[in-house]
Amino acid sequence: MTPKVVSVYENTEKLGIELAKNLSELANDVLNKGGNTVFKIGLSGGSVVSLLSEYLAKVETDWSKWRFFFCDERLVPFDDAESTYAQYRNKFIGHLPVTEDQFIKINPQLSVNEAANDYIKKMSVYFAPYELPRFDALILGVGPDGHTCSLFPGHKLCDETSVWVAPISDSPKPPPNRITLTFPILNNARYCVFVATGSSKADIIKRILKDNEHLPANCVKPTNGSVQWLLDELAAKLLQDETSL
């Protein structure tokens, strides 16, 4: 079983610096292999967008070789405030030396089933054929119900074992139509990192990390990789015996 590494920081600045350092070191290790290698990272939305935008901008790496995927995405137009891609486009383009072409995006004009299949085809360009995709890094969030990506407690997608990217048309959290990476992909990643900040996360963090409830976020257990939780003091306030960094 992959051990959980839990790191608690006294503020989001220190957390952001650590997150950026971890990602840049991992990226540079991957890219130092040379050739046509690219660094493949999966993104989540929410507060982590601003955190990544601010602190990744301060690291040195070959940005042209980063490729940004989405751990899940809402099936809405790119001018919709619910679009995760739009959040990154608005905060990354112009702040980091990256282009829109480096983001592997959904086609929001397709049906949710077609959009999931289309995203699989787009992903397959960057991974070895006939192999389960292995992301270098996945940035994950956790909802108040313990969901991560668009994998919600009790939903049938939590039992998916073969499809890389699955459609969901009955998301308990709006908007209802989304696509999401599935557990086979999450658990094949090299590095999974959960980022949680603020007191509103304290209860679910306790349920996951202290009480060890069987929730989707607790099912992220890379078979040949690592999983880390980066928390600020407010999110970690119901945990015991954690030392702030």
PDB file of C-alpha atoms in Angstrom:
ATOM      1  CA  MET A   1       0.000   0.000   0.000  1.00  0.00           C
ATOM      2  CA  THR A   2       1.278   3.452  -0.898  1.00  0.00           C
ATOM      3  CA  PRO A   3       1.931   5.410   2.319  1.00  0.00           C
ATOM      4  CA  LYS A   4       0.376   8.833   2.661  1.00  0.00           C
ATOM      5  CA  VAL A   5       2.887  11.634   3.117  1.00  0.00           C
ATOM      6  CA  VAL A   6       1.159  14.481   4.955  1.00  0.00           C
ATOM      7  CA  SER A   7       2.837  17.886   5.120  1.00  0.00           C
ATOM      8  CA  VAL A   8       1.307  20.818   6.988  1.00  0.00           C
ATOM      9  CA  TYR A   9       2.350  24.423   6.371  1.00  0.00           C
ATOM     10  CA  GLU A  10       1.634  27.480   8.460  1.00  0.00           C
ATOM     11  CA  ASN A  11       0.355  29.411   5.448  1.00  0.00           C
ATOM     12  CA  THR A  12      -0.454  29.030   1.767  1.00  0.00           C
ATOM     13  CA  GLU A  13       2.724  30.816   0.728  1.00  0.00           C
ATOM     14  CA  LYS A  14       4.940  28.110   2.183  1.00  0.00           C
ATOM     15  CA  LEU A  15       2.626  25.463   0.785  1.00  0.00           C
ATOM     16  CA  GLY A  16       2.740  27.027  -2.670  1.00  0.00           C
ATOM     17  CA  ILE A  17       6.520  27.252  -2.636  1.00  0.00           C
ATOM     18  CA  GLU A  18       6.802  23.572  -1.679  1.00  0.00           C
ATOM     19  CA  LEU A  19       4.307  22.490  -4.335  1.00  0.00           C
ATOM     20  CA  ALA A  20       6.150  24.428  -7.031  1.00  0.00           C
ATOM     21  CA  LYS A  21       9.513  23.049  -5.895  1.00  0.00           C
ATOM     22  CA  ASN A  22       8.253  19.463  -5.956  1.00  0.00           C
ATOM     23  CA  LEU A  23       6.764  19.848  -9.414  1.00  0.00           C
ATOM     24  CA  SER A  24       9.757  21.621 -10.913  1.00  0.00           C
ATOM     25  CA  GLU A  25      12.200  19.051  -9.526  1.00  0.00           C
ATOM     26  CA  LEU A  26      10.067  16.238 -10.884  1.00  0.00           C
ATOM     27  CA  ALA A  27       9.679  17.957 -14.257  1.00  0.00           C
ATOM     28  CA  ASN A  28      13.388  18.636 -14.596  1.00  0.00           C
ATOM     29  CA  ASP A  29      14.177  15.025 -13.687  1.00  0.00           C
ATOM     30  CA  VAL A  30      11.808  13.832 -16.412  1.00  0.00           C
ATOM     31  CA  LEU A  31      13.027  16.327 -19.011  1.00  0.00           C
ATOM     32  CA  ASN A  32      16.705  15.634 -18.367  1.00  0.00           C
ATOM     33  CA  LYS A  33      16.163  12.330 -20.132  1.00  0.00           C
ATOM     34  CA  GLY A  34      16.251  14.339 -23.351  1.00  0.00           C
ATOM     35  CA  GLY A  35      14.844  13.380 -26.706  1.00  0.00           C
ATOM     36  CA  ASN A  36      11.166  14.053 -27.324  1.00  0.00           C
ATOM     37  CA  THR A  37      10.268  13.677 -23.659  1.00  0.00           C
ATOM     38  CA  VAL A  38       7.553  15.945 -22.310  1.00  0.00           C
ATOM     39  CA  PHE A  39       6.380  16.460 -18.722  1.00  0.00           C
ATOM     40  CA  LYS A  40       2.769  15.332 -18.429  1.00  0.00           C
ATOM     41  CA  ILE A  41       0.776  16.883 -15.615  1.00  0.00           C
ATOM     42  CA  GLY A  42      -2.929  16.607 -14.807  1.00  0.00           C
ATOM     43  CA  LEU A  43      -4.659  19.657 -13.346  1.00  0.00           C
ATOM     44  CA  SER A  44      -7.656  20.207 -11.088  1.00  0.00           C
ATOM     45  CA  GLY A  45      -9.657  23.378 -10.623  1.00  0.00           C
ATOM     46  CA  GLY A  46     -10.591  25.469  -7.613  1.00  0.00           C
ATOM     47  CA  SER A  47      -8.169  27.362  -5.399  1.00  0.00           C
ATOM     48  CA  VAL A  48      -5.178  25.416  -6.698  1.00  0.00           C
ATOM     49  CA  VAL A  49      -5.355  27.358  -9.990  1.00  0.00           C
ATOM     50  CA  SER A  50      -4.217  30.612  -8.392  1.00  0.00           C
ATOM     51  CA  LEU A  51      -1.684  28.789  -6.217  1.00  0.00           C
ATOM     52  CA  LEU A  52      -0.023  27.136  -9.199  1.00  0.00           C
ATOM     53  CA  SER A  53      -0.119  30.309 -11.265  1.00  0.00           C
ATOM     54  CA  GLU A  54       1.658  32.331  -8.593  1.00  0.00           C
ATOM     55  CA  TYR A  55       4.326  29.905  -7.485  1.00  0.00           C
ATOM     56  CA  LEU A  56       5.086  27.964 -10.664  1.00  0.00           C
ATOM     57  CA  ALA A  57       5.916  31.296 -12.287  1.00  0.00           C
ATOM     58  CA  LYS A  58       8.985  31.466 -10.039  1.00  0.00           C
ATOM     59  CA  VAL A  59      10.627  28.182 -11.029  1.00  0.00           C
ATOM     60  CA  GLU A  60      13.132  27.436 -13.773  1.00  0.00           C
ATOM     61  CA  THR A  61      12.238  24.698 -16.217  1.00  0.00           C
ATOM     62  CA  ASP A  62      11.835  24.111 -19.929  1.00  0.00           C
ATOM     63  CA  TRP A  63       8.221  25.245 -20.101  1.00  0.00           C
ATOM     64  CA  SER A  64       7.925  24.369 -23.778  1.00  0.00           C
ATOM     65  CA  LYS A  65       8.012  20.678 -22.812  1.00  0.00           C
ATOM     66  CA  TRP A  66       5.207  20.773 -20.276  1.00  0.00           C
ATOM     67  CA  ARG A  67       1.832  19.390 -21.349  1.00  0.00           C
ATOM     68  CA  PHE A  68      -1.204  20.180 -19.232  1.00  0.00           C
ATOM     69  CA  PHE A  69      -4.098  17.725 -19.031  1.00  0.00           C
ATOM     70  CA  PHE A  70      -7.207  17.852 -16.866  1.00  0.00           C
ATOM     71  CA  CYS A  71      -8.008  15.371 -14.100  1.00  0.00           C
ATOM     72  CA  ASP A  72     -11.634  16.206 -14.773  1.00  0.00           C
ATOM     73  CA  GLU A  73     -13.464  18.859 -16.724  1.00  0.00           C
ATOM     74  CA  ARG A  74     -16.957  20.288 -16.911  1.00  0.00           C
ATOM     75  CA  LEU A  75     -18.660  19.988 -20.272  1.00  0.00           C
ATOM     76  CA  VAL A  76     -19.315  23.696 -20.694  1.00  0.00           C
ATOM     77  CA  PRO A  77     -18.110  26.269 -23.250  1.00  0.00           C
ATOM     78  CA  PHE A  78     -14.684  27.778 -22.674  1.00  0.00           C
ATOM     79  CA  ASP A  79     -16.256  31.153 -21.952  1.00  0.00           C
ATOM     80  CA  ASP A  80     -18.227  29.663 -19.060  1.00  0.00           C
ATOM     81  CA  ALA A  81     -16.973  30.413 -15.540  1.00  0.00           C
ATOM     82  CA  GLU A  82     -17.312  26.690 -14.727  1.00  0.00           C
ATOM     83  CA  SER A  83     -14.688  25.727 -17.326  1.00  0.00           C
ATOM     84  CA  THR A  84     -11.519  24.555 -15.592  1.00  0.00           C
ATOM     85  CA  TYR A  85      -9.537  25.152 -18.764  1.00  0.00           C
ATOM     86  CA  ALA A  86     -10.762  28.742 -18.870  1.00  0.00           C
ATOM     87  CA  GLN A  87      -9.559  29.270 -15.297  1.00  0.00           C
ATOM     88  CA  TYR A  88      -6.071  28.140 -16.248  1.00  0.00           C
ATOM     89  CA  ARG A  89      -6.108  30.016 -19.535  1.00  0.00           C
ATOM     90  CA  ASN A  90      -6.967  33.231 -17.723  1.00  0.00           C
ATOM     91  CA  LYS A  91      -4.376  32.783 -14.969  1.00  0.00           C
ATOM     92  CA  PHE A  92      -1.547  30.971 -16.799  1.00  0.00           C
ATOM     93  CA  ILE A  93      -1.373  32.532 -20.245  1.00  0.00           C
ATOM     94  CA  GLY A  94       0.604  35.736 -19.774  1.00  0.00           C
ATOM     95  CA  HIS A  95       1.805  34.741 -16.298  1.00  0.00           C
ATOM     96  CA  LEU A  96       3.813  31.678 -17.285  1.00  0.00           C
ATOM     97  CA  PRO A  97       5.693  31.175 -20.559  1.00  0.00           C
ATOM     98  CA  VAL A  98       3.200  28.631 -21.871  1.00  0.00           C
ATOM     99  CA  THR A  99       0.790  28.616 -24.794  1.00  0.00           C
ATOM    100  CA  GLU A 100      -2.783  27.423 -25.236  1.00  0.00           C
ATOM    101  CA  ASP A 101      -1.501  24.599 -27.442  1.00  0.00           C
ATOM    102  CA  GLN A 102       0.207  23.042 -24.407  1.00  0.00           C
ATOM    103  CA  PHE A 103      -3.184  22.392 -22.803  1.00  0.00           C
ATOM    104  CA  ILE A 104      -4.919  19.198 -23.892  1.00  0.00           C
ATOM    105  CA  LYS A 105      -8.538  20.311 -23.830  1.00  0.00           C
ATOM    106  CA  ILE A 106     -11.933  18.701 -24.165  1.00  0.00           C
ATOM    107  CA  ASN A 107     -14.256  19.469 -27.063  1.00  0.00           C
ATOM    108  CA  PRO A 108     -17.236  21.065 -25.275  1.00  0.00           C
ATOM    109  CA  GLN A 109     -19.406  20.849 -28.406  1.00  0.00           C
ATOM    110  CA  LEU A 110     -19.595  17.056 -28.213  1.00  0.00           C
ATOM    111  CA  SER A 111     -21.963  14.955 -26.156  1.00  0.00           C
ATOM    112  CA  VAL A 112     -20.528  13.863 -22.817  1.00  0.00           C
ATOM    113  CA  ASN A 113     -19.880  10.312 -24.097  1.00  0.00           C
ATOM    114  CA  GLU A 114     -18.220  11.608 -27.260  1.00  0.00           C
ATOM    115  CA  ALA A 115     -16.188  14.134 -25.273  1.00  0.00           C
ATOM    116  CA  ALA A 116     -14.759  11.379 -23.055  1.00  0.00           C
ATOM    117  CA  ASN A 117     -13.807   9.242 -26.059  1.00  0.00           C
ATOM    118  CA  ASP A 118     -12.344  12.256 -27.820  1.00  0.00           C
ATOM    119  CA  TYR A 119     -10.220  13.071 -24.779  1.00  0.00           C
ATOM    120  CA  ILE A 120      -8.889   9.511 -24.704  1.00  0.00           C
ATOM    121  CA  LYS A 121      -7.764   9.954 -28.317  1.00  0.00           C
ATOM    122  CA  LYS A 122      -6.074  13.252 -27.489  1.00  0.00           C
ATOM    123  CA  MET A 123      -4.331  11.701 -24.483  1.00  0.00           C
ATOM    124  CA  SER A 124      -3.122   8.686 -26.444  1.00  0.00           C
ATOM    125  CA  VAL A 125      -0.848  10.899 -28.557  1.00  0.00           C
ATOM    126  CA  TYR A 126       1.362  11.470 -25.506  1.00  0.00           C
ATOM    127  CA  PHE A 127       1.576   7.966 -24.086  1.00  0.00           C
ATOM    128  CA  ALA A 128       3.022   4.685 -25.260  1.00  0.00           C
ATOM    129  CA  PRO A 129       0.534   2.671 -27.337  1.00  0.00           C
ATOM    130  CA  TYR A 130      -1.266  -0.247 -25.726  1.00  0.00           C
ATOM    131  CA  GLU A 131      -0.099   0.765 -22.258  1.00  0.00           C
ATOM    132  CA  LEU A 132      -1.966   2.317 -19.370  1.00  0.00           C
ATOM    133  CA  PRO A 133      -1.090   6.046 -19.398  1.00  0.00           C
ATOM    134  CA  ARG A 134       1.366   7.051 -16.699  1.00  0.00           C
ATOM    135  CA  PHE A 135       1.207  10.709 -15.753  1.00  0.00           C
ATOM    136  CA  ASP A 136       4.272  12.314 -14.242  1.00  0.00           C
ATOM    137  CA  ALA A 137       2.132  14.325 -11.819  1.00  0.00           C
ATOM    138  CA  LEU A 138      -1.528  14.746 -10.945  1.00  0.00           C
ATOM    139  CA  ILE A 139      -2.740  17.731  -8.924  1.00  0.00           C
ATOM    140  CA  LEU A 140      -5.816  16.649  -7.008  1.00  0.00           C
ATOM    141  CA  GLY A 141      -8.395  18.357  -4.865  1.00  0.00           C
ATOM    142  CA  VAL A 142     -10.905  16.982  -2.402  1.00  0.00           C
ATOM    143  CA  GLY A 143     -14.537  17.988  -1.972  1.00  0.00           C
ATOM    144  CA  PRO A 144     -16.458  18.190   1.309  1.00  0.00           C
ATOM    145  CA  ASP A 145     -17.964  14.772   0.544  1.00  0.00           C
ATOM    146  CA  GLY A 146     -14.555  13.204  -0.110  1.00  0.00           C
ATOM    147  CA  HIS A 147     -14.785  13.227  -3.909  1.00  0.00           C
ATOM    148  CA  THR A 148     -11.740  13.809  -6.058  1.00  0.00           C
ATOM    149  CA  CYS A 149     -11.736  14.514  -9.792  1.00  0.00           C
ATOM    150  CA  SER A 150     -15.388  13.809 -10.644  1.00  0.00           C
ATOM    151  CA  LEU A 151     -15.377  10.526  -8.743  1.00  0.00           C
ATOM    152  CA  PHE A 152     -18.132  10.895  -6.143  1.00  0.00           C
ATOM    153  CA  PRO A 153     -18.914   8.637  -3.160  1.00  0.00           C
ATOM    154  CA  GLY A 154     -21.165   5.755  -4.134  1.00  0.00           C
ATOM    155  CA  HIS A 155     -21.056   6.539  -7.851  1.00  0.00           C
ATOM    156  CA  LYS A 156     -20.565   3.664 -10.281  1.00  0.00           C
ATOM    157  CA  LEU A 157     -17.524   5.377 -11.830  1.00  0.00           C
ATOM    158  CA  CYS A 158     -15.591   4.592  -8.659  1.00  0.00           C
ATOM    159  CA  ASP A 159     -15.715   0.946  -9.784  1.00  0.00           C
ATOM    160  CA  GLU A 160     -14.475   1.597 -13.322  1.00  0.00           C
ATOM    161  CA  THR A 161     -11.470  -0.614 -14.049  1.00  0.00           C
ATOM    162  CA  SER A 162     -10.678  -0.227 -17.739  1.00  0.00           C
ATOM    163  CA  VAL A 163     -11.755   3.085 -19.284  1.00  0.00           C
ATOM    164  CA  TRP A 164      -9.134   5.854 -19.027  1.00  0.00           C
ATOM    165  CA  VAL A 165     -11.540   8.761 -19.181  1.00  0.00           C
ATOM    166  CA  ALA A 166     -15.181   8.328 -18.250  1.00  0.00           C
ATOM    167  CA  PRO A 167     -18.251  10.473 -18.904  1.00  0.00           C
ATOM    168  CA  ILE A 168     -20.544  11.482 -16.082  1.00  0.00           C
ATOM    169  CA  SER A 169     -23.958  13.024 -16.758  1.00  0.00           C
ATOM    170  CA  ASP A 170     -25.361  12.889 -13.236  1.00  0.00           C
ATOM    171  CA  SER A 171     -22.733  14.690 -11.184  1.00  0.00           C
ATOM    172  CA  PRO A 172     -24.075  15.440  -7.685  1.00  0.00           C
ATOM    173  CA  LYS A 173     -22.250  18.741  -7.952  1.00  0.00           C
ATOM    174  CA  PRO A 174     -23.288  20.989 -10.869  1.00  0.00           C
ATOM    175  CA  PRO A 175     -22.758  21.175 -13.729  1.00  0.00           C
ATOM    176  CA  PRO A 176     -23.952  17.566 -14.220  1.00  0.00           C
ATOM    177  CA  ASN A 177     -22.054  16.770 -17.445  1.00  0.00           C
ATOM    178  CA  ARG A 178     -18.336  16.138 -17.016  1.00  0.00           C
ATOM    179  CA  ILE A 179     -15.487  13.875 -17.958  1.00  0.00           C
ATOM    180  CA  THR A 180     -13.061  12.446 -15.433  1.00  0.00           C
ATOM    181  CA  LEU A 181      -9.924  10.379 -15.164  1.00  0.00           C
ATOM    182  CA  THR A 182     -10.637   7.034 -13.506  1.00  0.00           C
ATOM    183  CA  PHE A 183      -8.860   5.216 -10.695  1.00  0.00           C
ATOM    184  CA  PRO A 184      -6.754   3.012 -13.018  1.00  0.00           C
ATOM    185  CA  ILE A 185      -5.161   6.211 -14.363  1.00  0.00           C
ATOM    186  CA  LEU A 186      -4.892   7.950 -10.981  1.00  0.00           C
ATOM    187  CA  ASN A 187      -3.218   4.919  -9.445  1.00  0.00           C
ATOM    188  CA  ASN A 188      -0.741   4.561 -12.286  1.00  0.00           C
ATOM    189  CA  ALA A 189       0.693   8.062 -11.838  1.00  0.00           C
ATOM    190  CA  ARG A 190       4.231   8.739 -10.705  1.00  0.00           C
ATOM    191  CA  TYR A 191       3.218  11.460  -8.236  1.00  0.00           C
ATOM    192  CA  CYS A 192      -0.231  12.385  -6.924  1.00  0.00           C
ATOM    193  CA  VAL A 193      -0.545  15.450  -4.736  1.00  0.00           C
ATOM    194  CA  PHE A 194      -3.650  16.599  -2.907  1.00  0.00           C
ATOM    195  CA  VAL A 195      -3.808  20.290  -2.059  1.00  0.00           C
ATOM    196  CA  ALA A 196      -6.253  21.447   0.620  1.00  0.00           C
ATOM    197  CA  THR A 197      -6.396  24.822   2.321  1.00  0.00           C
ATOM    198  CA  GLY A 198      -8.782  26.607   4.656  1.00  0.00           C
ATOM    199  CA  SER A 199     -10.908  25.596   7.629  1.00  0.00           C
ATOM    200  CA  SER A 200     -13.760  24.428   5.378  1.00  0.00           C
ATOM    201  CA  LYS A 201     -11.583  21.425   4.491  1.00  0.00           C
ATOM    202  CA  ALA A 202     -10.790  20.475   8.093  1.00  0.00           C
ATOM    203  CA  ASP A 203     -13.648  18.010   8.614  1.00  0.00           C
ATOM    204  CA  ILE A 204     -13.142  16.034   5.406  1.00  0.00           C
ATOM    205  CA  ILE A 205      -9.357  16.007   5.926  1.00  0.00           C
ATOM    206  CA  LYS A 206      -9.909  14.458   9.358  1.00  0.00           C
ATOM    207  CA  ARG A 207     -12.312  11.883   7.925  1.00  0.00           C
ATOM    208  CA  ILE A 208      -9.783  10.879   5.277  1.00  0.00           C
ATOM    209  CA  LEU A 209      -6.417  11.106   7.000  1.00  0.00           C
ATOM    210  CA  LYS A 210      -7.307  10.363  10.620  1.00  0.00           C
ATOM    211  CA  ASP A 211     -10.508   8.315  10.479  1.00  0.00           C
ATOM    212  CA  ASN A 212      -9.488   6.593   7.219  1.00  0.00           C
ATOM    213  CA  GLU A 213     -13.035   6.565   5.836  1.00  0.00           C
ATOM    214  CA  HIS A 214     -13.549   4.733   2.565  1.00  0.00           C
ATOM    215  CA  LEU A 215     -14.024   7.766   0.324  1.00  0.00           C
ATOM    216  CA  PRO A 216     -12.867   8.354  -3.258  1.00  0.00           C
ATOM    217  CA  ALA A 217      -9.943  10.556  -2.206  1.00  0.00           C
ATOM    218  CA  ASN A 218      -8.761   7.732   0.046  1.00  0.00           C
ATOM    219  CA  CYS A 219      -8.705   5.352  -2.930  1.00  0.00           C
ATOM    220  CA  VAL A 220      -5.837   7.193  -4.611  1.00  0.00           C
ATOM    221  CA  LYS A 221      -3.024   4.720  -3.968  1.00  0.00           C
ATOM    222  CA  PRO A 222      -0.474   4.690  -6.806  1.00  0.00           C
ATOM    223  CA  THR A 223       0.909   1.210  -7.314  1.00  0.00           C
ATOM    224  CA  ASN A 224       4.308   2.473  -8.478  1.00  0.00           C
ATOM    225  CA  GLY A 225       4.337   6.075  -7.352  1.00  0.00           C
ATOM    226  CA  SER A 226       3.738   8.349  -4.396  1.00  0.00           C
ATOM    227  CA  VAL A 227       0.844  10.312  -2.919  1.00  0.00           C
ATOM    228  CA  GLN A 228       1.315  13.454  -0.860  1.00  0.00           C
ATOM    229  CA  TRP A 229      -1.107  15.710   0.998  1.00  0.00           C
ATOM    230  CA  LEU A 230      -0.137  19.375   1.225  1.00  0.00           C
ATOM    231  CA  LEU A 231      -2.253  21.170   3.826  1.00  0.00           C
ATOM    232  CA  ASP A 232      -2.256  24.517   5.528  1.00  0.00           C
ATOM    233  CA  GLU A 233      -2.802  24.716   9.284  1.00  0.00           C
ATOM    234  CA  LEU A 234      -6.486  25.552   8.934  1.00  0.00           C
ATOM    235  CA  ALA A 235      -7.201  22.480   6.814  1.00  0.00           C
ATOM    236  CA  ALA A 236      -5.187  20.303   9.181  1.00  0.00           C
ATOM    237  CA  LYS A 237      -6.559  21.700  12.449  1.00  0.00           C
ATOM    238  CA  LEU A 238      -8.492  18.522  13.349  1.00  0.00           C
ATOM    239  CA  LEU A 239      -5.481  16.262  12.827  1.00  0.00           C
ATOM    240  CA  GLN A 240      -3.232  15.401  15.727  1.00  0.00           C
ATOM    241  CA  ASP A 241       0.515  15.115  15.967  1.00  0.00           C
ATOM    242  CA  GLU A 242       1.167  17.056  12.760  1.00  0.00           C
ATOM    243  CA  THR A 243       4.066  19.472  12.702  1.00  0.00           C
ATOM    244  CA  SER A 244       3.879  22.628  10.605  1.00  0.00           C
ATOM    245  CA  LEU A 245       6.663  23.280   8.126  1.00  0.00           C
TER     246      LEU A 245
END
